[in-house]
Amino acid sequence: MIVEPEPYAAVQASPAVSSDSNLGHERLLSISDVSKMTGLSPVTASKFMKESGRAIALHRRVYILESSLFTYLHELEVSKPCR
């Protein structure tokens, strides 16, 4: 007599509740993207991303969320303006 196993019922996680409607739709910028956006060389863009403290390393490549880049630029503008 062969007993067939009962079908496996996967448990789905409930969606995360967030007040940010842009969550999940944000761009992940590479060094090349930041370089093009800012006019910095790729080497300088990489250093800039890392010094922000917001850089993300994925598979030996460096990225930054677009909002994190703009937040960091705004913080620099407020804390260290050119005079």
PDB file of N, CA, C and O in Angstrom:
ATOM      1  N   MET A   1       0.844  -1.170   0.000  1.00  0.00           N
ATOM      2  CA  MET A   1       0.000   0.000   0.000  1.00  0.00           C
ATOM      3  C   MET A   1       0.898   1.244   0.000  1.00  0.00           C
ATOM      4  O   MET A   1       1.758   1.401   0.854  1.00  0.00           O
ATOM      5  N   ILE A   2       0.681   2.109  -0.982  1.00  0.00           N
ATOM      6  CA  ILE A   2       1.471   3.323  -1.106  1.00  0.00           C
ATOM      7  C   ILE A   2       0.669   4.483  -0.545  1.00  0.00           C
ATOM      8  O   ILE A   2      -0.474   4.717  -0.938  1.00  0.00           O
ATOM      9  N   VAL A   3       1.282   5.184   0.388  1.00  0.00           N
ATOM     10  CA  VAL A   3       0.616   6.336   0.994  1.00  0.00           C
ATOM     11  C   VAL A   3       1.212   7.603   0.380  1.00  0.00           C
ATOM     12  O   VAL A   3       2.415   7.831   0.443  1.00  0.00           O
ATOM     13  N   GLU A   4       0.357   8.376  -0.241  1.00  0.00           N
ATOM     14  CA  GLU A   4       0.831   9.629  -0.841  1.00  0.00           C
ATOM     15  C   GLU A   4       0.849  10.715   0.225  1.00  0.00           C
ATOM     16  O   GLU A   4      -0.087  10.822   1.025  1.00  0.00           O
ATOM     17  N   PRO A   5       1.926  11.506   0.240  1.00  0.00           N
ATOM     18  CA  PRO A   5       1.984  12.584   1.231  1.00  0.00           C
ATOM     19  C   PRO A   5       0.951  13.659   0.918  1.00  0.00           C
ATOM     20  O   PRO A   5       0.558  13.859  -0.232  1.00  0.00           O
ATOM     21  N   GLU A   6       0.516  14.298   1.976  1.00  0.00           N
ATOM     22  CA  GLU A   6      -0.439  15.385   1.792  1.00  0.00           C
ATOM     23  C   GLU A   6       0.275  16.561   1.140  1.00  0.00           C
ATOM     24  O   GLU A   6       1.477  16.752   1.325  1.00  0.00           O
ATOM     25  N   PRO A   7      -0.443  17.344   0.356  1.00  0.00           N
ATOM     26  CA  PRO A   7       0.186  18.494  -0.289  1.00  0.00           C
ATOM     27  C   PRO A   7       0.742  19.463   0.749  1.00  0.00           C
ATOM     28  O   PRO A   7       0.154  19.651   1.812  1.00  0.00           O
ATOM     29  N   TYR A   8       1.883  20.027   0.420  1.00  0.00           N
ATOM     30  CA  TYR A   8       2.549  20.965   1.318  1.00  0.00           C
ATOM     31  C   TYR A   8       1.894  22.332   1.179  1.00  0.00           C
ATOM     32  O   TYR A   8       1.771  22.871   0.087  1.00  0.00           O
ATOM     33  N   ALA A   9       1.447  22.878   2.273  1.00  0.00           N
ATOM     34  CA  ALA A   9       0.830  24.207   2.272  1.00  0.00           C
ATOM     35  C   ALA A   9       1.859  25.220   2.756  1.00  0.00           C
ATOM     36  O   ALA A   9       2.269  25.193   3.905  1.00  0.00           O
ATOM     37  N   ALA A  10       2.292  26.056   1.852  1.00  0.00           N
ATOM     38  CA  ALA A  10       3.294  27.063   2.211  1.00  0.00           C
ATOM     39  C   ALA A  10       2.636  28.188   2.992  1.00  0.00           C
ATOM     40  O   ALA A  10       1.489  28.552   2.750  1.00  0.00           O
ATOM     41  N   VAL A  11       3.374  28.708   3.917  1.00  0.00           N
ATOM     42  CA  VAL A  11       2.883  29.831   4.708  1.00  0.00           C
ATOM     43  C   VAL A  11       3.405  31.108   4.068  1.00  0.00           C
ATOM     44  O   VAL A  11       4.602  31.255   3.845  1.00  0.00           O
ATOM     45  N   GLN A  12       2.500  31.999   3.729  1.00  0.00           N
ATOM     46  CA  GLN A  12       2.908  33.262   3.126  1.00  0.00           C
ATOM     47  C   GLN A  12       3.049  34.316   4.198  1.00  0.00           C
ATOM     48  O   GLN A  12       2.222  34.414   5.102  1.00  0.00           O
ATOM     49  N   ALA A  13       4.106  35.086   4.068  1.00  0.00           N
ATOM     50  CA  ALA A  13       4.312  36.195   4.994  1.00  0.00           C
ATOM     51  C   ALA A  13       3.358  37.322   4.625  1.00  0.00           C
ATOM     52  O   ALA A  13       3.081  37.562   3.455  1.00  0.00           O
ATOM     53  N   SER A  14       2.870  37.990   5.627  1.00  0.00           N
ATOM     54  CA  SER A  14       1.998  39.120   5.345  1.00  0.00           C
ATOM     55  C   SER A  14       2.839  40.280   4.843  1.00  0.00           C
ATOM     56  O   SER A  14       4.005  40.419   5.202  1.00  0.00           O
ATOM     57  N   PRO A  15       2.280  41.120   3.988  1.00  0.00           N
ATOM     58  CA  PRO A  15       3.052  42.240   3.463  1.00  0.00           C
ATOM     59  C   PRO A  15       3.438  43.205   4.570  1.00  0.00           C
ATOM     60  O   PRO A  15       2.691  43.409   5.519  1.00  0.00           O
ATOM     61  N   ALA A  16       4.633  43.761   4.433  1.00  0.00           N
ATOM     62  CA  ALA A  16       5.108  44.715   5.434  1.00  0.00           C
ATOM     63  C   ALA A  16       4.269  45.983   5.375  1.00  0.00           C
ATOM     64  O   ALA A  16       3.903  46.455   4.313  1.00  0.00           O
ATOM     65  N   VAL A  17       3.956  46.501   6.520  1.00  0.00           N
ATOM     66  CA  VAL A  17       3.175  47.722   6.600  1.00  0.00           C
ATOM     67  C   VAL A  17       4.147  48.891   6.653  1.00  0.00           C
ATOM     68  O   VAL A  17       5.050  48.910   7.475  1.00  0.00           O
ATOM     69  N   SER A  18       3.967  49.841   5.745  1.00  0.00           N
ATOM     70  CA  SER A  18       4.868  50.980   5.681  1.00  0.00           C
ATOM     71  C   SER A  18       4.088  52.213   5.286  1.00  0.00           C
ATOM     72  O   SER A  18       3.144  52.158   4.510  1.00  0.00           O
ATOM     73  N   SER A  19       4.532  53.347   5.820  1.00  0.00           N
ATOM     74  CA  SER A  19       3.895  54.600   5.454  1.00  0.00           C
ATOM     75  C   SER A  19       4.533  55.182   4.199  1.00  0.00           C
ATOM     76  O   SER A  19       4.031  56.125   3.628  1.00  0.00           O
ATOM     77  N   ASP A  20       5.654  54.601   3.737  1.00  0.00           N
ATOM     78  CA  ASP A  20       6.348  55.079   2.549  1.00  0.00           C
ATOM     79  C   ASP A  20       5.800  54.351   1.330  1.00  0.00           C
ATOM     80  O   ASP A  20       6.052  53.175   1.132  1.00  0.00           O
ATOM     81  N   SER A  21       5.048  55.065   0.495  1.00  0.00           N
ATOM     82  CA  SER A  21       4.450  54.423  -0.666  1.00  0.00           C
ATOM     83  C   SER A  21       5.476  54.148  -1.754  1.00  0.00           C
ATOM     84  O   SER A  21       5.197  53.437  -2.700  1.00  0.00           O
ATOM     85  N   ASN A  22       6.690  54.705  -1.644  1.00  0.00           N
ATOM     86  CA  ASN A  22       7.737  54.497  -2.634  1.00  0.00           C
ATOM     87  C   ASN A  22       8.562  53.251  -2.339  1.00  0.00           C
ATOM     88  O   ASN A  22       9.429  52.873  -3.118  1.00  0.00           O
ATOM     89  N   LEU A  23       8.297  52.594  -1.236  1.00  0.00           N
ATOM     90  CA  LEU A  23       9.054  51.423  -0.827  1.00  0.00           C
ATOM     91  C   LEU A  23       8.973  50.341  -1.907  1.00  0.00           C
ATOM     92  O   LEU A  23       7.909  50.004  -2.382  1.00  0.00           O
ATOM     93  N   GLY A  24      10.114  49.831  -2.292  1.00  0.00           N
ATOM     94  CA  GLY A  24      10.145  48.794  -3.312  1.00  0.00           C
ATOM     95  C   GLY A  24      10.214  49.337  -4.726  1.00  0.00           C
ATOM     96  O   GLY A  24      10.318  48.584  -5.669  1.00  0.00           O
ATOM     97  N   HIS A  25      10.145  50.640  -4.879  1.00  0.00           N
ATOM     98  CA  HIS A  25      10.190  51.252  -6.205  1.00  0.00           C
ATOM     99  C   HIS A  25      11.378  52.188  -6.328  1.00  0.00           C
ATOM    100  O   HIS A  25      11.410  53.031  -7.200  1.00  0.00           O
ATOM    101  N   GLU A  26      12.317  52.042  -5.454  1.00  0.00           N
ATOM    102  CA  GLU A  26      13.452  52.947  -5.419  1.00  0.00           C
ATOM    103  C   GLU A  26      14.604  52.387  -6.239  1.00  0.00           C
ATOM    104  O   GLU A  26      14.816  51.182  -6.275  1.00  0.00           O
ATOM    105  N   ARG A  27      15.348  53.280  -6.881  1.00  0.00           N
ATOM    106  CA  ARG A  27      16.468  52.856  -7.713  1.00  0.00           C
ATOM    107  C   ARG A  27      17.696  52.555  -6.872  1.00  0.00           C
ATOM    108  O   ARG A  27      17.992  53.250  -5.913  1.00  0.00           O
ATOM    109  N   LEU A  28      18.402  51.520  -7.262  1.00  0.00           N
ATOM    110  CA  LEU A  28      19.666  51.158  -6.661  1.00  0.00           C
ATOM    111  C   LEU A  28      20.736  51.640  -7.631  1.00  0.00           C
ATOM    112  O   LEU A  28      20.821  51.169  -8.759  1.00  0.00           O
ATOM    113  N   LEU A  29      21.528  52.623  -7.216  1.00  0.00           N
ATOM    114  CA  LEU A  29      22.493  53.256  -8.101  1.00  0.00           C
ATOM    115  C   LEU A  29      23.862  52.599  -7.991  1.00  0.00           C
ATOM    116  O   LEU A  29      24.358  52.339  -6.896  1.00  0.00           O
ATOM    117  N   SER A  30      24.487  52.366  -9.130  1.00  0.00           N
ATOM    118  CA  SER A  30      25.847  51.825  -9.168  1.00  0.00           C
ATOM    119  C   SER A  30      26.844  52.978  -9.173  1.00  0.00           C
ATOM    120  O   SER A  30      26.456  54.149  -9.253  1.00  0.00           O
ATOM    121  N   ILE A  31      28.108  52.650  -9.121  1.00  0.00           N
ATOM    122  CA  ILE A  31      29.150  53.675  -9.184  1.00  0.00           C
ATOM    123  C   ILE A  31      29.017  54.458 -10.485  1.00  0.00           C
ATOM    124  O   ILE A  31      29.129  55.685 -10.500  1.00  0.00           O
ATOM    125  N   SER A  32      28.754  53.763 -11.569  1.00  0.00           N
ATOM    126  CA  SER A  32      28.593  54.406 -12.870  1.00  0.00           C
ATOM    127  C   SER A  32      27.426  55.392 -12.860  1.00  0.00           C
ATOM    128  O   SER A  32      27.534  56.499 -13.402  1.00  0.00           O
ATOM    129  N   ASP A  33      26.312  55.005 -12.240  1.00  0.00           N
ATOM    130  CA  ASP A  33      25.144  55.893 -12.160  1.00  0.00           C
ATOM    131  C   ASP A  33      25.467  57.154 -11.372  1.00  0.00           C
ATOM    132  O   ASP A  33      25.126  58.265 -11.790  1.00  0.00           O
ATOM    133  N   VAL A  34      26.119  56.986 -10.228  1.00  0.00           N
ATOM    134  CA  VAL A  34      26.475  58.128  -9.385  1.00  0.00           C
ATOM    135  C   VAL A  34      27.470  59.022 -10.118  1.00  0.00           C
ATOM    136  O   VAL A  34      27.382  60.249 -10.076  1.00  0.00           O
ATOM    137  N   SER A  35      28.390  58.413 -10.830  1.00  0.00           N
ATOM    138  CA  SER A  35      29.370  59.170 -11.597  1.00  0.00           C
ATOM    139  C   SER A  35      28.685  60.033 -12.661  1.00  0.00           C
ATOM    140  O   SER A  35      29.004  61.217 -12.811  1.00  0.00           O
ATOM    141  N   LYS A  36      27.729  59.458 -13.372  1.00  0.00           N
ATOM    142  CA  LYS A  36      26.996  60.200 -14.404  1.00  0.00           C
ATOM    143  C   LYS A  36      26.141  61.307 -13.792  1.00  0.00           C
ATOM    144  O   LYS A  36      26.047  62.401 -14.341  1.00  0.00           O
ATOM    145  N   MET A  37      25.502  61.020 -12.667  1.00  0.00           N
ATOM    146  CA  MET A  37      24.604  61.992 -12.027  1.00  0.00           C
ATOM    147  C   MET A  37      25.358  63.188 -11.459  1.00  0.00           C
ATOM    148  O   MET A  37      24.867  64.307 -11.494  1.00  0.00           O
ATOM    149  N   THR A  38      26.544  62.935 -10.911  1.00  0.00           N
ATOM    150  CA  THR A  38      27.282  63.980 -10.205  1.00  0.00           C
ATOM    151  C   THR A  38      28.394  64.605 -11.028  1.00  0.00           C
ATOM    152  O   THR A  38      28.874  65.687 -10.693  1.00  0.00           O
ATOM    153  N   GLY A  39      28.837  63.922 -12.069  1.00  0.00           N
ATOM    154  CA  GLY A  39      29.962  64.407 -12.849  1.00  0.00           C
ATOM    155  C   GLY A  39      31.302  64.050 -12.232  1.00  0.00           C
ATOM    156  O   GLY A  39      32.346  64.489 -12.709  1.00  0.00           O
ATOM    157  N   LEU A  40      31.281  63.245 -11.182  1.00  0.00           N
ATOM    158  CA  LEU A  40      32.509  62.789 -10.543  1.00  0.00           C
ATOM    159  C   LEU A  40      33.100  61.630 -11.347  1.00  0.00           C
ATOM    160  O   LEU A  40      32.375  60.919 -12.044  1.00  0.00           O
ATOM    161  N   SER A  41      34.406  61.438 -11.223  1.00  0.00           N
ATOM    162  CA  SER A  41      35.015  60.266 -11.860  1.00  0.00           C
ATOM    163  C   SER A  41      34.515  59.019 -11.127  1.00  0.00           C
ATOM    164  O   SER A  41      34.077  59.108  -9.967  1.00  0.00           O
ATOM    165  N   PRO A  42      34.567  57.854 -11.770  1.00  0.00           N
ATOM    166  CA  PRO A  42      34.127  56.628 -11.090  1.00  0.00           C
ATOM    167  C   PRO A  42      34.863  56.356  -9.783  1.00  0.00           C
ATOM    168  O   PRO A  42      34.256  55.910  -8.809  1.00  0.00           O
ATOM    169  N   VAL A  43      36.156  56.633  -9.729  1.00  0.00           N
ATOM    170  CA  VAL A  43      36.926  56.403  -8.500  1.00  0.00           C
ATOM    171  C   VAL A  43      36.427  57.332  -7.389  1.00  0.00           C
ATOM    172  O   VAL A  43      36.206  56.900  -6.248  1.00  0.00           O
ATOM    173  N   THR A  44      36.226  58.605  -7.720  1.00  0.00           N
ATOM    174  CA  THR A  44      35.743  59.575  -6.726  1.00  0.00           C
ATOM    175  C   THR A  44      34.305  59.259  -6.320  1.00  0.00           C
ATOM    176  O   THR A  44      33.951  59.368  -5.143  1.00  0.00           O
ATOM    177  N   ALA A  45      33.482  58.841  -7.276  1.00  0.00           N
ATOM    178  CA  ALA A  45      32.093  58.479  -6.967  1.00  0.00           C
ATOM    179  C   ALA A  45      32.061  57.297  -5.994  1.00  0.00           C
ATOM    180  O   ALA A  45      31.265  57.284  -5.051  1.00  0.00           O
ATOM    181  N   SER A  46      32.941  56.321  -6.195  1.00  0.00           N
ATOM    182  CA  SER A  46      33.012  55.169  -5.300  1.00  0.00           C
ATOM    183  C   SER A  46      33.403  55.603  -3.894  1.00  0.00           C
ATOM    184  O   SER A  46      32.787  55.179  -2.904  1.00  0.00           O
ATOM    185  N   LYS A  47      34.418  56.452  -3.785  1.00  0.00           N
ATOM    186  CA  LYS A  47      34.846  56.951  -2.472  1.00  0.00           C
ATOM    187  C   LYS A  47      33.727  57.742  -1.807  1.00  0.00           C
ATOM    188  O   LYS A  47      33.482  57.610  -0.608  1.00  0.00           O
ATOM    189  N   PHE A  48      33.042  58.567  -2.590  1.00  0.00           N
ATOM    190  CA  PHE A  48      31.946  59.382  -2.081  1.00  0.00           C
ATOM    191  C   PHE A  48      30.821  58.502  -1.529  1.00  0.00           C
ATOM    192  O   PHE A  48      30.290  58.753  -0.443  1.00  0.00           O
ATOM    193  N   MET A  49      30.476  57.452  -2.262  1.00  0.00           N
ATOM    194  CA  MET A  49      29.431  56.536  -1.820  1.00  0.00           C
ATOM    195  C   MET A  49      29.829  55.855  -0.512  1.00  0.00           C
ATOM    196  O   MET A  49      29.009  55.728   0.400  1.00  0.00           O
ATOM    197  N   LYS A  50      31.072  55.437  -0.415  1.00  0.00           N
ATOM    198  CA  LYS A  50      31.539  54.735   0.784  1.00  0.00           C
ATOM    199  C   LYS A  50      31.624  55.677   1.979  1.00  0.00           C
ATOM    200  O   LYS A  50      31.273  55.292   3.101  1.00  0.00           O
ATOM    201  N   GLU A  51      32.055  56.925   1.762  1.00  0.00           N
ATOM    202  CA  GLU A  51      32.162  57.857   2.884  1.00  0.00           C
ATOM    203  C   GLU A  51      30.794  58.309   3.388  1.00  0.00           C
ATOM    204  O   GLU A  51      30.688  58.787   4.510  1.00  0.00           O
ATOM    205  N   SER A  52      29.763  58.119   2.581  1.00  0.00           N
ATOM    206  CA  SER A  52      28.413  58.474   3.021  1.00  0.00           C
ATOM    207  C   SER A  52      27.947  57.558   4.153  1.00  0.00           C
ATOM    208  O   SER A  52      27.073  57.930   4.926  1.00  0.00           O
ATOM    209  N   GLY A  53      28.524  56.370   4.229  1.00  0.00           N
ATOM    210  CA  GLY A  53      28.099  55.403   5.233  1.00  0.00           C
ATOM    211  C   GLY A  53      26.823  54.687   4.854  1.00  0.00           C
ATOM    212  O   GLY A  53      26.265  53.933   5.639  1.00  0.00           O
ATOM    213  N   ARG A  54      26.365  54.908   3.637  1.00  0.00           N
ATOM    214  CA  ARG A  54      25.108  54.315   3.180  1.00  0.00           C
ATOM    215  C   ARG A  54      25.300  53.348   2.016  1.00  0.00           C
ATOM    216  O   ARG A  54      24.334  52.867   1.440  1.00  0.00           O
ATOM    217  N   ALA A  55      26.535  53.097   1.647  1.00  0.00           N
ATOM    218  CA  ALA A  55      26.822  52.216   0.518  1.00  0.00           C
ATOM    219  C   ALA A  55      26.455  50.778   0.866  1.00  0.00           C
ATOM    220  O   ALA A  55      26.546  50.358   2.014  1.00  0.00           O
ATOM    221  N   ILE A  56      26.042  50.044  -0.151  1.00  0.00           N
ATOM    222  CA  ILE A  56      25.643  48.644  -0.001  1.00  0.00           C
ATOM    223  C   ILE A  56      26.569  47.813  -0.885  1.00  0.00           C
ATOM    224  O   ILE A  56      26.695  48.101  -2.077  1.00  0.00           O
ATOM    225  N   ALA A  57      27.206  46.814  -0.325  1.00  0.00           N
ATOM    226  CA  ALA A  57      28.069  45.921  -1.103  1.00  0.00           C
ATOM    227  C   ALA A  57      27.304  44.642  -1.419  1.00  0.00           C
ATOM    228  O   ALA A  57      26.872  43.926  -0.523  1.00  0.00           O
ATOM    229  N   LEU A  58      27.136  44.376  -2.708  1.00  0.00           N
ATOM    230  CA  LEU A  58      26.466  43.158  -3.169  1.00  0.00           C
ATOM    231  C   LEU A  58      27.368  42.484  -4.192  1.00  0.00           C
ATOM    232  O   LEU A  58      27.668  43.076  -5.239  1.00  0.00           O
ATOM    233  N   HIS A  59      27.805  41.297  -3.885  1.00  0.00           N
ATOM    234  CA  HIS A  59      28.657  40.534  -4.800  1.00  0.00           C
ATOM    235  C   HIS A  59      29.851  41.351  -5.267  1.00  0.00           C
ATOM    236  O   HIS A  59      30.129  41.458  -6.467  1.00  0.00           O
ATOM    237  N   ARG A  60      30.523  41.980  -4.342  1.00  0.00           N
ATOM    238  CA  ARG A  60      31.745  42.748  -4.568  1.00  0.00           C
ATOM    239  C   ARG A  60      31.531  43.994  -5.428  1.00  0.00           C
ATOM    240  O   ARG A  60      32.470  44.529  -5.996  1.00  0.00           O
ATOM    241  N   ARG A  61      30.304  44.455  -5.536  1.00  0.00           N
ATOM    242  CA  ARG A  61      30.003  45.705  -6.223  1.00  0.00           C
ATOM    243  C   ARG A  61      29.353  46.645  -5.225  1.00  0.00           C
ATOM    244  O   ARG A  61      28.685  46.217  -4.292  1.00  0.00           O
ATOM    245  N   VAL A  62      29.513  47.934  -5.453  1.00  0.00           N
ATOM    246  CA  VAL A  62      29.021  48.934  -4.507  1.00  0.00           C
ATOM    247  C   VAL A  62      27.819  49.652  -5.110  1.00  0.00           C
ATOM    248  O   VAL A  62      27.850  50.073  -6.263  1.00  0.00           O
ATOM    249  N   TYR A  63      26.767  49.784  -4.297  1.00  0.00           N
ATOM    250  CA  TYR A  63      25.544  50.467  -4.710  1.00  0.00           C
ATOM    251  C   TYR A  63      25.098  51.402  -3.591  1.00  0.00           C
ATOM    252  O   TYR A  63      25.531  51.278  -2.449  1.00  0.00           O
ATOM    253  N   ILE A  64      24.186  52.291  -3.945  1.00  0.00           N
ATOM    254  CA  ILE A  64      23.557  53.158  -2.952  1.00  0.00           C
ATOM    255  C   ILE A  64      22.129  53.419  -3.406  1.00  0.00           C
ATOM    256  O   ILE A  64      21.864  53.533  -4.615  1.00  0.00           O
ATOM    257  N   LEU A  65      21.209  53.471  -2.471  1.00  0.00           N
ATOM    258  CA  LEU A  65      19.829  53.810  -2.816  1.00  0.00           C
ATOM    259  C   LEU A  65      19.772  55.277  -3.229  1.00  0.00           C
ATOM    260  O   LEU A  65      20.452  56.126  -2.652  1.00  0.00           O
ATOM    261  N   GLU A  66      18.965  55.567  -4.220  1.00  0.00           N
ATOM    262  CA  GLU A  66      18.871  56.930  -4.738  1.00  0.00           C
ATOM    263  C   GLU A  66      18.484  57.918  -3.640  1.00  0.00           C
ATOM    264  O   GLU A  66      19.078  58.988  -3.529  1.00  0.00           O
ATOM    265  N   SER A  67      17.538  57.561  -2.807  1.00  0.00           N
ATOM    266  CA  SER A  67      17.117  58.464  -1.730  1.00  0.00           C
ATOM    267  C   SER A  67      18.237  58.683  -0.719  1.00  0.00           C
ATOM    268  O   SER A  67      18.386  59.780  -0.184  1.00  0.00           O
ATOM    269  N   SER A  68      19.052  57.651  -0.463  1.00  0.00           N
ATOM    270  CA  SER A  68      20.170  57.790   0.467  1.00  0.00           C
ATOM    271  C   SER A  68      21.212  58.753  -0.083  1.00  0.00           C
ATOM    272  O   SER A  68      21.796  59.543   0.663  1.00  0.00           O
ATOM    273  N   LEU A  69      21.455  58.697  -1.384  1.00  0.00           N
ATOM    274  CA  LEU A  69      22.405  59.614  -2.010  1.00  0.00           C
ATOM    275  C   LEU A  69      21.929  61.052  -1.854  1.00  0.00           C
ATOM    276  O   LEU A  69      22.690  61.924  -1.430  1.00  0.00           O
ATOM    277  N   PHE A  70      20.658  61.305  -2.162  1.00  0.00           N
ATOM    278  CA  PHE A  70      20.140  62.666  -2.071  1.00  0.00           C
ATOM    279  C   PHE A  70      20.063  63.146  -0.621  1.00  0.00           C
ATOM    280  O   PHE A  70      20.311  64.310  -0.341  1.00  0.00           O
ATOM    281  N   THR A  71      19.759  62.245   0.304  1.00  0.00           N
ATOM    282  CA  THR A  71      19.745  62.602   1.723  1.00  0.00           C
ATOM    283  C   THR A  71      21.134  63.000   2.182  1.00  0.00           C
ATOM    284  O   THR A  71      21.314  63.998   2.879  1.00  0.00           O
ATOM    285  N   TYR A  72      22.141  62.237   1.764  1.00  0.00           N
ATOM    286  CA  TYR A  72      23.526  62.540   2.138  1.00  0.00           C
ATOM    287  C   TYR A  72      23.968  63.872   1.529  1.00  0.00           C
ATOM    288  O   TYR A  72      24.600  64.693   2.206  1.00  0.00           O
ATOM    289  N   LEU A  73      23.620  64.112   0.277  1.00  0.00           N
ATOM    290  CA  LEU A  73      23.961  65.392  -0.349  1.00  0.00           C
ATOM    291  C   LEU A  73      23.303  66.556   0.387  1.00  0.00           C
ATOM    292  O   LEU A  73      23.917  67.601   0.602  1.00  0.00           O
ATOM    293  N   HIS A  74      22.057  66.372   0.807  1.00  0.00           N
ATOM    294  CA  HIS A  74      21.353  67.414   1.556  1.00  0.00           C
ATOM    295  C   HIS A  74      22.026  67.656   2.906  1.00  0.00           C
ATOM    296  O   HIS A  74      22.176  68.795   3.340  1.00  0.00           O
ATOM    297  N   GLU A  75      22.436  66.580   3.582  1.00  0.00           N
ATOM    298  CA  GLU A  75      23.132  66.721   4.866  1.00  0.00           C
ATOM    299  C   GLU A  75      24.435  67.494   4.702  1.00  0.00           C
ATOM    300  O   GLU A  75      24.781  68.331   5.527  1.00  0.00           O
ATOM    301  N   LEU A  76      25.168  67.223   3.616  1.00  0.00           N
ATOM    302  CA  LEU A  76      26.394  67.960   3.345  1.00  0.00           C
ATOM    303  C   LEU A  76      26.107  69.442   3.083  1.00  0.00           C
ATOM    304  O   LEU A  76      26.837  70.326   3.528  1.00  0.00           O
ATOM    305  N   GLU A  77      25.021  69.690   2.361  1.00  0.00           N
ATOM    306  CA  GLU A  77      24.641  71.062   2.044  1.00  0.00           C
ATOM    307  C   GLU A  77      24.343  71.847   3.321  1.00  0.00           C
ATOM    308  O   GLU A  77      24.741  72.988   3.462  1.00  0.00           O
ATOM    309  N   VAL A  78      23.669  71.207   4.250  1.00  0.00           N
ATOM    310  CA  VAL A  78      23.272  71.880   5.496  1.00  0.00           C
ATOM    311  C   VAL A  78      24.458  72.010   6.455  1.00  0.00           C
ATOM    312  O   VAL A  78      24.678  73.057   7.045  1.00  0.00           O
ATOM    313  N   SER A  79      25.238  70.938   6.598  1.00  0.00           N
ATOM    314  CA  SER A  79      26.302  70.946   7.609  1.00  0.00           C
ATOM    315  C   SER A  79      27.609  71.573   7.137  1.00  0.00           C
ATOM    316  O   SER A  79      28.360  72.090   7.937  1.00  0.00           O
ATOM    317  N   LYS A  80      27.893  71.511   5.837  1.00  0.00           N
ATOM    318  CA  LYS A  80      29.164  72.029   5.311  1.00  0.00           C
ATOM    319  C   LYS A  80      28.941  72.848   4.052  1.00  0.00           C
ATOM    320  O   LYS A  80      29.449  72.491   2.972  1.00  0.00           O
ATOM    321  N   PRO A  81      28.191  73.936   4.127  1.00  0.00           N
ATOM    322  CA  PRO A  81      27.961  74.724   2.904  1.00  0.00           C
ATOM    323  C   PRO A  81      29.236  75.448   2.463  1.00  0.00           C
ATOM    324  O   PRO A  81      30.081  75.778   3.284  1.00  0.00           O
ATOM    325  N   CYS A  82      29.349  75.666   1.176  1.00  0.00           N
ATOM    326  CA  CYS A  82      30.493  76.458   0.666  1.00  0.00           C
ATOM    327  C   CYS A  82      30.253  77.906   1.015  1.00  0.00           C
ATOM    328  O   CYS A  82      29.155  78.418   0.900  1.00  0.00           O
ATOM    329  N   ARG A  83      31.293  78.572   1.444  1.00  0.00           N
ATOM    330  CA  ARG A  83      31.158  79.997   1.810  1.00  0.00           C
ATOM    331  C   ARG A  83      32.066  80.834   0.971  1.00  0.00           C
ATOM    332  O   ARG A  83      33.056  80.533   0.520  1.00  0.00           O
TER     333      ARG A  83
END
